[in-house]
Amino acid sequence: MTFSLLRRRLTLGIASLAVAASVGITPALADRTLLNVSYDPTRELYKAYNELFATYWKEKTGETVTIQQSHGGSGKQARAVIDGLDADVVTLALGGDIDQIAKATKKFPEDWAKRLPHNSSPYTSTIVFLVHKGNPKGIKDWGDLVKEGVQVITPNPKTSGGARWNYLAAWAWAQKNLGGDEAKTKQYIADLFQHVPVLDTGARGSTTTFAQRGVGDVLLSWENEAFLVQQEFGADKFDIVIPSLSIRAEPPVTVVDANAKAKGNEDLAKAYLEYLYTPAAQKVIAKNFYRPSDESAADAEDLARFPKLELVSIDADFGGWAETQKKHFADGGVFDEIYKPTN
Amino acid sequence: MSDATIQFPSKTGSEIGESFAVKLVLIAIAVAFLAAVLLLPLVVVFMEGFRKGAENFFAAFSDPDTLSAVRLTLLVAAIAVPFNIVFGLAASWAIAKFNFKGKNLLLTLIDLPFSISPVISGLVFILLFSAHGWFGPWLKANNVEIIFATPGIVLATVFVTFPFVARELIPLMQSQGTTEEEAALTLGASGWYTFFYVTLPNIRWALLYGVLLCNARAMGEFGAVSVVSGHIRGLTNTMPLQIEILYNEYNFTAAFAVASLLAGLALVTLVIKSLLEWRYASELAASRRH
């Protein structure tokens, strides 16, 4: 009795194992598969772009291509690629993270940014404020963030690319408005982070903390992410506040040569990134709230969304990512110096 | 704890002197606590899943990425659970029925996954198998994928769920001792025969309970799997990871629909356990006398 019961269960187990295995290893219907390792807020953008590119590629070559996505905090994703995540292309939040991959893995040249137009950034964005409807705390500019009783939500600059842009935009404003005095600027940044109750690891985590869980008075956010929140939660819940000065956030893209070559995807990976610069793709980019590098094909209503404001840039005003990373975000850098968790 | 191990002699409240009111209050507290802490969250998950109607609930499962997450979760459980049954049985058999040096060390090792955080369990495999890990270069040279692929997820799951079967069996087997096996062997039974006809019937309820717990954890593990997954959509996301992704994409209905399915799978295993207990109530009572 027991024996037959056990045997029955065993047969059942093996059968279910076989079924699971057979559905798990479905034969590749697509001719080739490309893995794009990206950062947090691009989920919706690449969902739309991948469809566009697959259609284009099919028409051009007759080949069906499947594009796989992986999303997470930019620093965390770079770490995964260094640890061996088999990305054909990386599309991260900032050049510094791609530099880290180049340096650690030697899978592509360290001057990767020169390989595509606009410093390899097919789209840009900036940092804006998202506040509750009607702006109850009256937040207009960076200076208002350190007022008594204001809670600021931003992710952790150590793990999140968006957070590093937040930090640098705040830094640029403080330098300009505090007479270029570095000590005063540091003091402002230190004050700012005293107003941050939680540091999430990625931009999407911070957005959910603010919009879904209702923590904080103001979210320092990618412009694209702020528009997306308005779309998802309704424009009657949140207002976007444009500060007097912000930073041109350039999220770059590059092919991880060694990985793409090993998978026989070199031409495909290259075409995938180059196609981002075409008018058709730029139109999709503008529709997903990113600022296109080529505005000619974008819909006027999409472009009208992007306010004009003074933007500093990482290369002209901070001396590039290598220097910025070392000075501000590396272990023992300015961020470590000024940030003391509030609790 | 297994039903088979603890058996208090039945005593009613009046016998040990508690008043009816005290009994009532105690029961009320227990029920209220269970309702607030266990039942309510579970109900909320299902309600949230069905908030926009059954149509939207089922639409969540037409997403190929979600389907692939369900498949991967079932596959991982289908490998990890049998593996842990075999090794859990072997380990508890060795510990309960034999004396050898290093027995305590083995016991401690079995408990290890319970005592360390799943994140660390995941990072251990990164250290071993990632591109710069101990075995990384060899794996790369031989084209073997472990981290950021299904084998890594299976390994992490096996690691985290290892103690469930063994920990259920060891105390029971120790309390049962070796006399029955010795009797069987003296009467000329072979080792396998003794196992199937003497040992297994004695432990099967504890084994079943261990398997159910192991299975529930294998399907639900988040931390360790998250570290080794690489989060490639439609490929290396299990159900718990897919739930997080859907939630973060403001797709709350789909997130809770998948969460309902995951909770449902766990409930099904509990129902199976209860049905078996009911069906074999007499045998269960008999095995309790050991």
XYZ file of C-alpha atoms in Angstrom:
633
model
C 0.000 0.000 0.000
C 2.606 2.464 1.112
C 4.974 1.228 -1.518
C 2.445 1.654 -4.318
C 1.519 5.082 -2.987
C 5.136 6.106 -3.042
C 5.650 4.697 -6.502
C 2.600 6.509 -7.742
C 3.829 9.752 -6.284
C 7.256 9.171 -7.753
C 5.832 8.536 -11.227
C 3.692 11.617 -10.860
C 6.741 13.612 -9.816
C 8.794 12.430 -12.765
C 5.910 13.098 -15.139
C 5.430 16.636 -13.857
C 9.179 17.160 -14.044
C 9.170 16.065 -17.680
C 6.225 18.333 -18.476
C 7.851 21.261 -16.735
C 11.135 20.627 -18.509
C 9.494 20.381 -21.907
C 7.626 23.655 -21.491
C 10.639 25.282 -19.870
C 12.938 24.592 -22.782
C 10.768 25.712 -25.643
C 12.691 25.578 -28.905
C 13.812 29.034 -30.006
C 11.191 30.169 -32.487
C 12.967 33.470 -32.989
C 16.105 33.439 -35.078
C 18.150 35.503 -32.646
C 17.747 36.887 -29.162
C 19.222 40.133 -27.932
C 19.543 41.074 -24.256
C 19.223 44.753 -23.341
C 20.234 45.506 -19.749
C 18.713 48.829 -18.806
C 17.894 50.993 -15.791
C 14.652 51.469 -13.909
C 12.395 54.031 -15.619
C 12.969 52.876 -19.223
C 10.588 49.899 -18.900
C 7.799 51.516 -20.887
C 10.142 53.160 -23.410
C 11.906 49.941 -24.403
C 8.683 47.972 -24.453
C 7.513 50.329 -27.217
C 10.894 50.636 -28.934
C 11.542 46.876 -29.042
C 8.311 46.349 -30.960
C 9.263 49.100 -33.396
C 12.756 47.702 -33.911
C 11.593 44.099 -34.324
C 9.169 45.180 -37.053
C 11.862 47.213 -38.787
C 14.381 44.359 -38.598
C 11.883 41.837 -39.904
C 11.094 44.045 -42.887
C 14.739 44.723 -43.587
C 16.222 41.247 -43.167
C 13.292 38.847 -42.827
C 14.713 37.714 -39.511
C 12.520 37.510 -36.421
C 14.361 38.946 -33.467
C 13.399 38.669 -29.805
C 14.620 41.374 -27.460
C 14.876 40.513 -23.798
C 14.861 43.218 -21.161
C 16.292 43.443 -17.691
C 15.595 46.501 -15.517
C 16.899 47.683 -12.158
C 18.861 50.464 -10.476
C 21.584 51.572 -12.918
C 24.495 50.844 -10.574
C 23.055 47.470 -9.654
C 22.597 46.543 -13.317
C 26.190 47.541 -14.115
C 27.299 45.290 -11.252
C 25.296 42.383 -12.727
C 26.923 42.847 -16.155
C 30.350 42.907 -14.475
C 29.398 39.700 -12.640
C 28.576 38.057 -15.962
C 25.008 38.982 -16.950
C 25.198 38.333 -20.691
C 24.062 41.732 -22.002
C 24.446 42.433 -25.732
C 23.740 46.110 -25.142
C 23.593 48.226 -22.006
C 21.340 51.283 -21.873
C 22.038 52.745 -18.446
C 21.241 55.946 -16.582
C 24.678 57.505 -16.803
C 28.075 57.172 -18.421
C 29.821 56.485 -15.122
C 28.146 53.097 -14.790
C 29.120 52.081 -18.329
C 32.699 53.244 -17.590
C 32.748 50.852 -14.639
C 31.766 47.924 -16.877
C 34.405 48.841 -19.476
C 37.076 49.100 -16.817
C 36.181 45.927 -14.935
C 35.462 43.592 -17.851
C 37.460 45.022 -20.783
C 34.618 43.793 -22.980
C 34.472 47.060 -24.918
C 36.830 50.056 -25.284
C 36.899 52.726 -22.563
C 36.180 55.446 -25.143
C 32.842 53.765 -25.939
C 30.984 57.109 -25.674
C 32.525 58.279 -28.962
C 31.025 55.429 -30.942
C 27.550 56.965 -31.363
C 26.296 60.545 -31.835
C 25.592 62.895 -28.886
C 28.012 61.140 -26.563
C 26.084 57.921 -27.214
C 22.939 59.371 -25.654
C 20.046 59.016 -28.126
C 17.716 60.763 -25.697
C 18.114 63.029 -22.694
C 16.015 63.989 -19.751
C 16.309 66.274 -16.774
C 15.482 66.377 -13.104
C 12.224 67.994 -11.942
C 10.123 68.025 -8.766
C 6.912 66.076 -8.331
C 4.651 67.465 -5.580
C 1.143 66.755 -4.300
C -1.701 68.513 -6.125
C -1.801 72.240 -5.395
C 1.776 72.174 -4.061
C 0.746 72.456 -0.365
C 4.308 73.129 0.842
C 4.878 75.835 -1.786
C 7.984 74.251 -3.301
C 9.277 76.357 -6.218
C 13.024 75.790 -6.363
C 15.949 73.879 -4.869
C 16.173 76.304 -1.944
C 12.672 75.349 -0.761
C 13.700 71.710 -0.296
C 15.644 72.457 2.881
C 12.834 74.410 4.531
C 11.604 73.289 7.934
C 9.226 70.299 7.718
C 9.752 69.422 4.045
C 10.369 65.732 3.343
C 12.295 64.970 0.158
C 12.212 61.590 -1.610
C 15.195 60.557 -3.730
C 16.897 57.202 -4.279
C 20.400 56.369 -3.072
C 23.174 57.929 -5.221
C 25.335 54.878 -4.521
C 23.007 52.521 -6.397
C 20.767 54.706 -8.554
C 21.730 56.683 -11.631
C 18.738 59.009 -11.321
C 19.780 59.826 -7.768
C 23.223 60.904 -8.959
C 21.613 63.270 -11.452
C 19.380 64.584 -8.621
C 22.404 65.179 -6.467
C 24.379 66.926 -9.210
C 21.456 69.168 -10.196
C 21.124 70.238 -6.563
C 24.879 70.813 -6.416
C 24.827 72.946 -9.583
C 21.989 75.103 -8.248
C 23.715 75.590 -4.898
C 27.024 76.535 -6.505
C 25.352 79.135 -8.657
C 23.179 80.599 -5.902
C 25.603 80.453 -2.993
C 28.327 82.382 -4.783
C 30.341 79.380 -5.914
C 31.482 78.663 -2.375
C 32.201 74.925 -2.120
C 31.817 74.743 1.663
C 28.385 76.376 1.503
C 27.401 74.109 -1.385
C 28.376 71.038 0.648
C 26.400 72.372 3.590
C 23.324 72.774 1.377
C 23.634 69.197 0.066
C 24.107 67.928 3.624
C 20.961 69.814 4.688
C 19.073 68.429 1.698
C 19.848 64.819 2.608
C 18.800 65.529 6.208
C 15.330 66.008 4.730
C 15.319 62.572 3.065
C 13.475 59.985 5.208
C 14.127 56.934 2.946
C 16.739 56.180 0.306
C 15.412 53.546 -2.117
C 17.881 51.692 -4.353
C 16.331 52.735 -7.672
C 14.257 55.524 -9.191
C 11.167 53.331 -9.543
C 11.360 52.387 -5.880
C 11.379 56.067 -4.892
C 8.481 56.810 -7.217
C 6.387 54.081 -5.598
C 7.404 55.302 -2.140
C 6.140 58.779 -3.009
C 3.198 58.161 -5.319
C 1.829 54.847 -4.077
C 2.725 54.870 -0.391
C 2.321 58.636 -0.018
C 5.591 59.258 1.845
C 7.174 62.734 1.565
C 6.272 66.162 0.182
C 8.419 66.246 -2.951
C 9.964 63.618 -5.203
C 13.177 64.494 -7.040
C 12.496 62.695 -10.239
C 13.482 62.093 -13.807
C 11.283 64.305 -15.935
C 10.113 61.227 -17.873
C 9.231 59.435 -14.636
C 7.248 62.463 -13.373
C 5.164 62.559 -16.572
C 4.621 58.819 -16.319
C 3.322 59.157 -12.749
C 0.843 61.802 -13.908
C -0.299 59.472 -16.668
C -0.611 56.431 -14.370
C -2.140 58.092 -11.331
C -4.085 60.884 -13.039
C -3.087 64.533 -13.468
C -5.366 65.542 -10.594
C -3.117 63.970 -7.957
C 0.336 65.400 -8.597
C 1.874 68.597 -9.997
C 5.236 68.917 -11.704
C 7.376 71.824 -10.510
C 10.172 73.040 -12.789
C 13.135 74.412 -10.814
C 15.084 77.469 -12.016
C 18.054 75.313 -12.938
C 18.563 71.614 -13.540
C 20.921 69.210 -15.275
C 20.838 67.671 -18.733
C 20.689 63.978 -17.814
C 22.277 61.922 -20.564
C 21.511 58.205 -20.312
C 23.945 56.566 -22.740
C 23.874 53.292 -24.646
C 26.595 50.992 -25.903
C 27.242 47.521 -27.301
C 29.020 45.082 -24.989
C 31.277 43.909 -27.820
C 32.633 40.704 -26.317
C 29.186 39.417 -25.282
C 27.541 40.295 -28.602
C 30.394 38.701 -30.529
C 30.228 35.487 -28.496
C 26.518 35.223 -29.293
C 26.931 36.147 -32.957
C 24.889 39.292 -32.384
C 27.412 42.008 -33.288
C 25.571 43.390 -36.317
C 22.190 43.100 -34.620
C 23.313 44.875 -31.422
C 24.887 47.682 -33.426
C 21.783 48.128 -35.576
C 19.574 48.035 -32.467
C 21.357 51.044 -30.965
C 21.800 52.948 -34.241
C 18.099 52.663 -34.971
C 17.427 54.622 -31.757
C 18.650 57.737 -33.604
C 16.224 57.407 -36.535
C 13.184 59.721 -36.770
C 10.761 56.816 -36.239
C 12.466 55.885 -32.971
C 12.852 59.491 -31.842
C 9.095 59.884 -32.200
C 8.524 56.931 -29.836
C 11.124 58.381 -27.474
C 9.278 61.724 -27.273
C 5.967 59.910 -26.762
C 7.505 58.122 -23.746
C 8.472 61.442 -22.165
C 12.195 61.432 -23.007
C 13.659 64.466 -24.740
C 14.597 63.370 -28.276
C 18.011 64.284 -29.680
C 16.334 64.807 -33.063
C 13.015 66.624 -32.775
C 12.116 66.635 -36.477
C 9.789 63.614 -36.445
C 8.352 63.971 -32.946
C 4.720 64.966 -32.464
C 4.267 68.651 -31.588
C 2.082 67.805 -28.592
C 4.828 65.566 -27.184
C 7.464 68.264 -27.611
C 5.213 70.900 -26.045
C 5.395 68.971 -22.782
C 9.089 69.673 -22.299
C 9.580 73.040 -20.572
C 12.577 75.198 -21.475
C 14.869 75.664 -18.504
C 18.511 76.336 -17.782
C 20.429 73.069 -17.913
C 24.002 72.403 -16.822
C 25.852 69.424 -18.300
C 28.097 66.775 -16.859
C 30.939 67.414 -19.297
C 30.949 71.217 -19.349
C 30.151 71.902 -15.688
C 31.440 68.855 -13.810
C 34.389 67.772 -15.956
C 32.911 64.430 -17.060
C 31.839 61.276 -15.248
C 35.238 59.899 -14.317
C 36.055 62.982 -12.276
C 32.535 63.404 -10.868
C 32.334 59.779 -9.790
C 35.663 60.026 -8.000
C 34.953 63.313 -6.274
C 31.343 62.768 -5.223
C 30.223 59.147 -5.226
C 33.250 56.892 -4.738
C 33.875 55.521 -1.232
C 35.095 58.381 0.910
C 33.792 60.972 -1.591
C 31.687 64.032 -0.848
C 28.467 62.026 -0.557
C 29.941 59.771 2.137
C 31.237 62.871 3.889
C 27.900 64.685 4.072
C 25.390 61.859 4.313
C 24.466 60.709 7.788
C 21.269 58.678 7.970
C 18.655 60.678 9.885
C 17.725 57.826 12.174
C 5.902 20.917 14.138
C 4.750 17.608 12.850
C 1.500 16.217 14.074
C 3.226 12.969 14.728
C 5.693 14.230 17.284
C 3.716 16.085 19.910
C 0.709 14.492 21.443
C -0.614 15.812 24.728
C -3.073 13.714 26.623
C -6.473 15.234 26.016
C -7.675 17.460 28.801
C -10.589 19.799 28.781
C -10.599 23.231 30.354
C -12.677 22.170 33.307
C -10.186 19.490 34.242
C -7.340 21.959 34.620
C -9.546 24.453 36.310
C -10.107 27.244 33.785
C -13.495 28.836 33.684
C -15.582 28.833 30.539
C -15.116 32.609 30.180
C -11.340 32.354 30.198
C -11.486 29.681 27.535
C -13.777 31.822 25.433
C -11.511 34.874 25.735
C -8.433 32.852 24.789
C -10.137 31.413 21.731
C -11.435 34.837 20.729
C -7.955 36.360 20.995
C -6.420 33.578 18.917
C -9.090 33.776 16.227
C -8.988 37.575 16.058
C -5.218 37.561 15.796
C -5.218 34.940 13.043
C -7.907 36.842 11.158
C -6.026 40.141 11.379
C -2.528 38.840 10.673
C -3.121 35.917 8.308
C -6.579 35.907 6.823
C -7.074 39.613 6.145
C -3.863 40.118 4.107
C -4.672 36.998 2.110
C -8.194 38.205 1.376
C -6.851 41.629 0.357
C -4.523 39.986 -2.177
C -7.427 38.207 -3.846
C -9.681 41.276 -3.664
C -7.033 43.473 -5.234
C -6.566 40.885 -8.004
C -10.285 40.821 -8.787
C -10.891 44.557 -8.246
C -11.256 45.239 -11.960
C -13.278 42.113 -12.638
C -12.504 38.499 -13.435
C -11.743 39.417 -17.041
C -8.794 41.605 -16.082
C -7.720 39.014 -13.529
C -7.367 36.346 -16.197
C -5.971 38.800 -18.731
C -2.905 39.014 -16.486
C -2.071 35.431 -17.451
C -2.087 36.077 -21.177
C 1.149 38.055 -20.793
C 3.943 35.783 -22.107
C 6.388 37.093 -19.486
C 3.996 36.163 -16.691
C 3.370 32.714 -18.183
C 7.088 32.152 -18.435
C 7.451 33.171 -14.770
C 4.798 30.613 -13.784
C 6.546 27.916 -15.822
C 9.942 28.740 -14.352
C 8.565 28.648 -10.800
C 6.981 25.211 -11.379
C 10.168 23.939 -13.010
C 12.344 25.153 -10.151
C 10.028 23.579 -7.556
C 9.874 20.352 -9.591
C 13.659 20.052 -9.420
C 14.333 21.451 -5.956
C 11.671 19.505 -4.055
C 12.560 15.941 -5.226
C 16.233 16.786 -4.724
C 15.584 17.859 -1.163
C 13.387 14.807 -0.491
C 16.225 12.467 -1.449
C 18.943 14.379 0.379
C 16.726 15.231 3.346
C 15.873 11.536 3.764
C 19.495 10.496 3.417
C 20.714 13.112 5.872
C 18.097 12.430 8.533
C 18.529 8.673 8.131
C 22.253 9.022 8.670
C 21.870 11.332 11.659
C 19.048 9.504 13.411
C 20.082 5.911 12.919
C 23.879 5.969 13.022
C 26.571 7.313 15.260
C 29.567 8.903 13.622
C 32.101 11.648 14.162
C 31.065 15.093 12.980
C 27.349 14.383 13.409
C 26.809 17.690 15.185
C 28.679 19.514 12.469
C 26.370 17.953 9.870
C 23.331 19.020 11.918
C 24.638 22.581 12.094
C 25.294 22.613 8.354
C 21.732 21.513 7.641
C 20.455 24.423 9.725
C 22.709 26.923 7.982
C 20.192 28.069 5.332
C 17.685 28.815 8.139
C 20.065 31.041 9.998
C 21.582 33.137 7.225
C 19.736 35.727 5.196
C 18.587 34.664 1.698
C 20.471 37.624 0.234
C 23.702 36.109 1.479
C 22.686 32.706 0.116
C 22.345 34.373 -3.278
C 25.612 36.289 -3.018
C 27.456 33.064 -2.155
C 26.555 31.716 -5.588
C 27.593 34.988 -7.225
C 30.988 34.663 -5.518
C 31.348 31.085 -6.707
C 29.988 31.171 -10.228
C 29.999 34.766 -11.509
C 32.399 35.940 -14.236
C 35.001 36.882 -11.614
C 34.055 34.155 -9.146
C 36.026 31.043 -8.213
C 34.657 28.852 -10.985
C 33.654 31.700 -13.326
C 36.532 31.483 -15.820
C 36.238 27.686 -16.109
C 32.476 27.889 -16.622
C 32.930 30.583 -19.232
C 35.545 28.547 -21.085
C 33.216 25.558 -21.147
C 30.148 27.582 -22.035
C 28.221 26.636 -18.902
C 25.719 29.198 -17.665
C 24.818 29.111 -13.982
C 24.370 32.626 -12.644
C 21.668 34.724 -14.329
C 20.184 31.508 -15.758
C 17.897 28.684 -14.604
C 20.644 26.528 -12.977
C 21.570 29.384 -10.637
C 17.947 29.886 -9.636
C 17.557 26.149 -8.980
C 20.778 26.060 -6.927
C 19.751 29.039 -4.816
C 16.320 27.512 -4.237
C 17.752 24.112 -3.273
C 20.109 25.845 -0.855
C 17.386 27.876 0.822
C 14.880 24.989 1.058
C 17.349 22.296 2.118
C 16.491 22.136 5.845
C 12.718 21.723 5.506
C 12.540 17.969 4.890
C 15.530 17.019 7.039
C 14.416 19.183 9.965
C 10.958 17.565 9.975
C 12.360 14.044 9.895
C 15.329 14.143 12.261
C 13.492 14.614 15.599
C 10.884 12.016 14.670
C 13.412 9.439 13.518
C 15.521 10.046 16.602
C 12.555 9.536 18.903
C 11.587 6.349 17.070
C 15.020 4.834 17.521
C 16.336 1.853 15.585
C 14.586 -1.085 17.235
C 12.067 -1.732 14.468
C 14.713 -1.602 11.756
C 16.914 -3.926 13.799
C 14.012 -6.345 14.140
C 13.371 -6.269 10.387
C 17.028 -6.838 9.578
C 17.233 -9.677 12.105
C 14.282 -11.325 10.383
C 16.197 -11.217 7.118
C 14.769 -8.159 5.349
C 17.044 -6.334 2.942
C 18.057 -2.721 3.523
C 15.686 -1.325 0.886
C 12.859 -3.566 2.047
C 13.366 -2.326 5.605
C 13.327 1.259 4.397
C 10.134 0.965 2.370
C 8.146 -1.271 4.726
C 9.399 -0.232 8.163
C 10.982 3.224 8.153
C 8.927 5.015 5.503
C 5.495 4.140 6.929
C 6.654 5.479 10.283
C 7.812 8.807 8.947
C 5.512 9.478 6.032
C 3.404 12.158 7.697
C 6.431 14.112 8.789
C 7.881 13.621 5.314
C 4.714 14.897 3.675
C 4.675 17.936 5.914
C 8.329 18.650 5.148
C 7.676 18.312 1.420
C 4.762 20.749 1.566
C 6.779 23.341 3.452
C 9.722 22.825 1.131
C 7.493 23.230 -1.919
C 5.820 26.384 -0.597
C 9.174 27.990 0.096
C 10.646 26.828 -3.228
C 7.843 28.543 -5.124
C 7.840 31.630 -2.931
C 11.558 32.325 -2.453
C 12.384 35.920 -3.336
C 15.673 37.123 -1.852
C 18.204 34.517 -2.937
C 16.567 34.089 -6.337
C 16.488 37.841 -6.894
C 20.259 38.041 -6.440
C 21.107 35.311 -8.963
C 18.290 35.920 -11.457
C 19.535 38.860 -13.553
C 15.834 39.735 -13.986
C 15.680 38.920 -17.698
C 12.031 39.161 -18.618
C 10.427 36.017 -19.947
C 13.530 34.037 -19.052
C 14.836 34.274 -15.496
C 11.987 35.853 -13.544
C 10.113 33.565 -11.148
C 6.603 34.381 -9.934
C 7.682 36.373 -6.868
C 10.057 38.468 -9.016
C 7.383 38.944 -11.667
C 4.964 40.179 -8.988
C 7.468 42.834 -7.943
C 8.029 43.897 -11.559
C 4.311 44.190 -12.293
C 3.784 46.171 -9.086
C 6.609 48.543 -9.977
C 5.101 49.049 -13.427
C 1.866 50.342 -11.883
C 0.172 47.176 -13.093
C -1.468 46.505 -9.741
C -4.260 44.251 -10.990
C -1.848 41.917 -12.767
C 0.563 41.985 -9.818
C -2.141 40.861 -7.423
C -3.557 38.377 -9.923
C -0.174 36.629 -10.031
C 0.096 36.988 -6.251
C -3.319 35.306 -5.941
C -2.120 32.415 -8.075
C 1.006 32.038 -5.937
C -1.062 32.167 -2.749
C -3.529 29.775 -4.391
C -0.785 27.240 -5.108
C 0.207 27.365 -1.449
C -3.418 26.946 -0.380
C -3.809 23.953 -2.689
C -0.894 22.195 -1.003
C -2.487 22.866 2.388
C -5.813 21.489 1.187
C -4.099 18.367 -0.164
C -2.464 17.885 3.210
C -5.779 18.249 5.045
C -7.510 15.866 2.626
C -4.807 13.249 3.070
C -4.975 13.613 6.824
C -8.737 13.162 6.719
C -8.594 10.225 4.322
C -5.933 8.398 6.316
C -7.096 9.502 9.737
C -7.007 5.995 11.130
C -3.488 5.316 9.913
C -2.416 8.675 11.247
C -3.774 7.820 14.662
C -1.915 4.523 14.506
C 1.375 6.149 13.562
C 0.970 8.611 16.404
C 1.269 5.830 18.898
C 4.930 5.453 18.057
